[in-house]
């Protein structure tokens, strides 16, 4: 079993829909990261959080330390949000990654 | 992007040849990492460094070595490339707040 599990693996949405991507982990962590990777592109850090909730524009990330679970929400989704979203946890100076959620948003 | 560059960006090589990938940063960050990214596996840690001449292995370190003689450069060497090392390689640095990734190197071993 992977130490970081994401769901769903693939997600399609119509423009404007509210999107949720989930991440569960099984190890002790100091922080959790959400990353974005566009097709053929580099990897960009969206959020790093260790408790509570963070918001940046249309993106919201939450974490529940007791339940070892995090969610990434995208409000009013847009085709430019189409990308792979990766959850990663910081554990012992290293990151452990989920396998990513591929999101496609259609106009 | 914390001034991270990788070179080369693309490389095709033959089985059995040595290959060195370079990661360069301009902001004196202490921690640097090498990952590989493969379909179905996500990103996996190869080696990391926590200072000049201080390195440690990750989960997929077999067949790879690293060196860090200067703060700004972290080199990844494939001692004798194999087809299973065909992958996209990412370098990263970490700060207190986030991780920054380089643009990646696409390596093909024929």
Tab-separated table of C-alpha atoms in Angstrom:
chain	number	residue	atom	x	y	z
A	1	UNK	CA	0.000	0.000	0.000
A	2	UNK	CA	1.330	3.434	-0.929
A	3	UNK	CA	2.041	5.792	1.930
A	4	UNK	CA	0.247	8.595	0.066
A	5	UNK	CA	-2.967	7.815	-1.758
A	6	UNK	CA	-4.876	10.197	-3.997
A	7	UNK	CA	-8.376	9.984	-5.366
A	8	UNK	CA	-9.656	10.081	-7.938
A	9	UNK	CA	-6.875	9.142	-10.356
A	10	UNK	CA	-8.664	10.864	-13.218
A	11	UNK	CA	-11.285	13.571	-13.167
A	12	UNK	CA	-13.192	15.361	-15.887
A	13	UNK	CA	-15.321	18.421	-15.318
A	14	UNK	CA	-17.252	21.080	-17.167
A	15	UNK	CA	-16.054	24.648	-16.891
A	16	UNK	CA	-17.480	26.272	-13.789
A	17	UNK	CA	-17.818	23.110	-11.718
A	18	UNK	CA	-16.523	22.780	-8.161
A	19	UNK	CA	-13.753	20.190	-7.965
A	20	UNK	CA	-12.386	18.209	-5.041
A	21	UNK	CA	-9.263	16.062	-5.020
A	22	UNK	CA	-8.494	13.952	-1.974
A	23	UNK	CA	-5.256	12.804	-0.386
A	24	UNK	CA	-4.775	10.331	2.451
A	25	UNK	CA	-1.478	9.421	4.046
A	26	UNK	CA	-0.283	6.808	6.513
A	27	UNK	CA	2.981	8.236	7.864
A	28	UNK	CA	3.856	10.934	10.348
A	29	UNK	CA	4.331	14.222	8.593
A	30	UNK	CA	5.569	17.727	9.269
A	31	UNK	CA	3.698	19.244	6.316
A	32	UNK	CA	1.642	18.383	3.257
A	33	UNK	CA	2.150	19.845	-0.195
A	34	UNK	CA	-0.106	20.233	-3.197
A	35	UNK	CA	1.696	20.506	-6.521
A	36	UNK	CA	0.510	21.182	-10.069
A	37	UNK	CA	2.030	19.838	-13.272
A	38	UNK	CA	0.785	20.887	-16.685
A	39	UNK	CA	1.241	18.468	-19.613
A	40	UNK	CA	4.875	18.434	-20.655
A	41	UNK	CA	5.562	21.071	-18.072
A	42	UNK	CA	7.343	21.643	-14.863
A	43	UNK	CA	6.070	21.173	-11.346
A	44	UNK	CA	4.774	24.100	-9.342
A	45	UNK	CA	4.054	24.155	-5.644
A	46	UNK	CA	0.518	25.360	-4.899
A	47	UNK	CA	0.342	24.975	-1.141
A	48	UNK	CA	2.293	23.773	1.843
A	49	UNK	CA	0.202	23.303	4.955
A	50	UNK	CA	0.553	21.690	8.347
A	51	UNK	CA	-2.866	22.505	9.774
A	52	UNK	CA	-6.190	24.058	8.908
A	53	UNK	CA	-6.856	25.655	5.573
A	54	UNK	CA	-5.184	27.852	2.975
A	55	UNK	CA	-6.703	29.755	0.077
A	56	UNK	CA	-5.123	31.206	-3.024
A	57	UNK	CA	-7.455	32.606	-5.607
A	58	UNK	CA	-9.868	29.845	-6.655
A	59	UNK	CA	-7.841	27.147	-4.920
A	60	UNK	CA	-8.451	26.001	-1.363
A	61	UNK	CA	-6.475	23.352	0.512
A	62	UNK	CA	-7.493	21.796	3.799
A	63	UNK	CA	-5.853	19.288	6.073
A	64	UNK	CA	-7.137	17.165	8.966
A	65	UNK	CA	-4.105	15.933	10.878
A	66	UNK	CA	-6.080	13.561	13.112
A	67	UNK	CA	-7.667	11.828	10.119
A	68	UNK	CA	-4.490	12.040	7.991
A	69	UNK	CA	-6.432	13.516	5.121
A	70	UNK	CA	-6.223	16.574	2.898
A	71	UNK	CA	-8.409	17.977	0.163
A	72	UNK	CA	-7.728	20.381	-2.687
A	73	UNK	CA	-10.743	22.288	-3.938
A	74	UNK	CA	-11.011	24.298	-7.128
A	75	UNK	CA	-13.938	26.666	-7.350
A	76	UNK	CA	-15.348	27.834	-10.690
A	77	UNK	CA	-13.047	25.514	-12.634
A	78	UNK	CA	-11.577	26.663	-15.947
A	79	UNK	CA	-9.934	24.782	-18.833
A	80	UNK	CA	-6.573	26.258	-17.809
A	81	UNK	CA	-6.886	24.286	-14.550
A	82	UNK	CA	-6.375	21.103	-16.605
A	83	UNK	CA	-3.254	19.528	-15.155
A	84	UNK	CA	-2.012	16.767	-12.893
A	85	UNK	CA	-2.369	17.598	-9.214
A	86	UNK	CA	0.069	15.880	-6.901
A	87	UNK	CA	-0.138	15.468	-3.149
A	88	UNK	CA	3.127	15.033	-1.252
A	89	UNK	CA	3.966	14.775	2.433
A	90	UNK	CA	7.114	15.923	4.208
A	91	UNK	CA	8.511	13.168	6.391
A	92	UNK	CA	12.079	13.114	7.788
A	93	UNK	CA	13.407	15.845	5.458
A	94	UNK	CA	12.031	14.051	2.421
A	95	UNK	CA	8.884	14.235	0.332
A	96	UNK	CA	6.719	11.195	-0.340
A	97	UNK	CA	4.477	11.659	-3.352
A	98	UNK	CA	1.111	10.404	-4.417
A	99	UNK	CA	0.734	9.287	-8.016
A	100	UNK	CA	-1.317	12.318	-8.961
A	101	UNK	CA	-4.822	13.170	-10.123
A	102	UNK	CA	-5.246	14.036	-13.784
A	103	UNK	CA	-7.860	16.782	-14.169
A	104	UNK	CA	-9.423	17.798	-17.463
A	105	UNK	CA	-11.796	20.734	-17.544
A	106	UNK	CA	-13.845	21.130	-20.714
A	107	UNK	CA	-15.364	24.400	-21.919
B	1	UNK	CA	11.427	29.168	-9.414
B	2	UNK	CA	14.245	29.897	-6.938
B	3	UNK	CA	16.705	30.086	-9.813
B	4	UNK	CA	16.892	26.350	-10.476
B	5	UNK	CA	18.218	25.166	-13.810
B	6	UNK	CA	18.920	21.687	-15.102
B	7	UNK	CA	21.215	20.598	-17.884
B	8	UNK	CA	20.894	19.028	-20.286
B	9	UNK	CA	17.135	19.312	-20.810
B	10	UNK	CA	17.052	16.350	-23.174
B	11	UNK	CA	19.514	13.535	-23.692
B	12	UNK	CA	19.562	10.312	-25.652
B	13	UNK	CA	22.287	7.860	-24.789
B	14	UNK	CA	23.167	4.215	-25.213
B	15	UNK	CA	23.072	1.427	-22.680
B	16	UNK	CA	26.289	1.140	-20.713
B	17	UNK	CA	27.441	4.725	-21.095
B	18	UNK	CA	27.900	7.052	-18.108
B	19	UNK	CA	25.636	10.078	-17.928
B	20	UNK	CA	25.800	13.134	-15.667
B	21	UNK	CA	22.900	15.490	-15.074
B	22	UNK	CA	23.463	18.856	-13.477
B	23	UNK	CA	21.232	20.871	-11.187
B	24	UNK	CA	22.192	24.462	-10.467
B	25	UNK	CA	20.604	26.883	-8.006
B	26	UNK	CA	21.366	30.528	-7.402
B	27	UNK	CA	19.986	31.069	-3.892
B	28	UNK	CA	22.228	28.989	-1.596
B	29	UNK	CA	19.518	26.637	-0.386
B	30	UNK	CA	20.865	23.863	1.789
B	31	UNK	CA	18.633	20.976	0.737
B	32	UNK	CA	18.644	19.679	-2.843
B	33	UNK	CA	16.935	16.604	-4.246
B	34	UNK	CA	16.949	14.431	-7.340
B	35	UNK	CA	13.712	12.680	-8.341
B	36	UNK	CA	12.629	10.574	-11.245
B	37	UNK	CA	9.121	10.606	-12.630
B	38	UNK	CA	7.651	7.588	-14.383
B	39	UNK	CA	4.086	6.804	-15.447
B	40	UNK	CA	2.201	4.981	-12.712
B	41	UNK	CA	4.849	5.672	-10.076
B	42	UNK	CA	4.738	9.386	-9.531
B	43	UNK	CA	7.867	11.113	-8.315
B	44	UNK	CA	10.429	8.998	-6.506
B	45	UNK	CA	13.458	10.208	-4.589
B	46	UNK	CA	16.835	9.080	-5.921
B	47	UNK	CA	19.278	10.972	-3.700
B	48	UNK	CA	19.279	14.154	-1.700
B	49	UNK	CA	21.806	16.508	-0.172
B	50	UNK	CA	21.668	18.516	3.029
B	51	UNK	CA	24.894	20.420	2.491
B	52	UNK	CA	28.197	20.458	0.645
B	53	UNK	CA	29.530	16.899	0.557
B	54	UNK	CA	26.545	15.695	2.620
B	55	UNK	CA	24.309	13.353	0.672
B	56	UNK	CA	21.998	10.445	1.363
B	57	UNK	CA	20.118	7.800	-0.571
B	58	UNK	CA	16.478	7.822	-1.494
B	59	UNK	CA	14.162	4.959	-2.335
B	60	UNK	CA	15.489	4.310	-5.873
B	61	UNK	CA	19.215	5.011	-5.544
B	62	UNK	CA	20.618	1.827	-7.147
B	63	UNK	CA	22.611	2.654	-10.276
B	64	UNK	CA	22.914	6.338	-9.375
B	65	UNK	CA	25.498	8.410	-7.567
B	66	UNK	CA	25.556	12.086	-6.648
B	67	UNK	CA	28.053	14.752	-5.739
B	68	UNK	CA	27.793	18.186	-4.232
B	69	UNK	CA	31.129	20.007	-4.095
B	70	UNK	CA	29.546	23.469	-4.121
B	71	UNK	CA	26.305	24.710	-2.573
B	72	UNK	CA	24.910	25.693	-5.948
B	73	UNK	CA	25.523	22.468	-7.873
B	74	UNK	CA	24.124	18.982	-7.339
B	75	UNK	CA	25.208	16.382	-9.887
B	76	UNK	CA	23.471	13.092	-10.610
B	77	UNK	CA	25.508	10.388	-12.345
B	78	UNK	CA	24.247	7.221	-13.947
B	79	UNK	CA	27.346	5.088	-13.751
B	80	UNK	CA	26.317	2.729	-16.562
B	81	UNK	CA	22.984	3.717	-18.048
B	82	UNK	CA	20.297	1.063	-18.524
B	83	UNK	CA	16.983	1.213	-20.370
B	84	UNK	CA	15.159	1.126	-17.022
B	85	UNK	CA	16.682	4.535	-16.288
B	86	UNK	CA	14.786	6.124	-19.154
B	87	UNK	CA	12.751	8.704	-17.310
B	88	UNK	CA	12.199	12.370	-16.608
B	89	UNK	CA	14.513	13.626	-13.881
B	90	UNK	CA	13.637	16.572	-11.675
B	91	UNK	CA	15.867	18.459	-9.329
B	92	UNK	CA	14.322	20.334	-6.408
B	93	UNK	CA	15.264	22.534	-3.501
B	94	UNK	CA	13.317	23.047	-0.318
B	95	UNK	CA	12.776	26.109	1.768
B	96	UNK	CA	10.865	26.526	5.009
B	97	UNK	CA	7.718	27.269	3.052
B	98	UNK	CA	7.788	25.185	-0.087
B	99	UNK	CA	9.677	23.105	-2.591
B	100	UNK	CA	10.835	24.464	-5.933
B	101	UNK	CA	11.393	22.149	-8.872
B	102	UNK	CA	13.668	22.506	-11.849
B	103	UNK	CA	12.293	22.206	-15.388
B	104	UNK	CA	13.249	18.543	-15.726
B	105	UNK	CA	15.595	16.499	-17.913
B	106	UNK	CA	14.154	13.929	-20.278
B	107	UNK	CA	16.626	11.035	-20.547
B	108	UNK	CA	16.257	8.220	-23.033
B	109	UNK	CA	18.545	5.193	-22.807
B	110	UNK	CA	18.533	3.081	-25.962
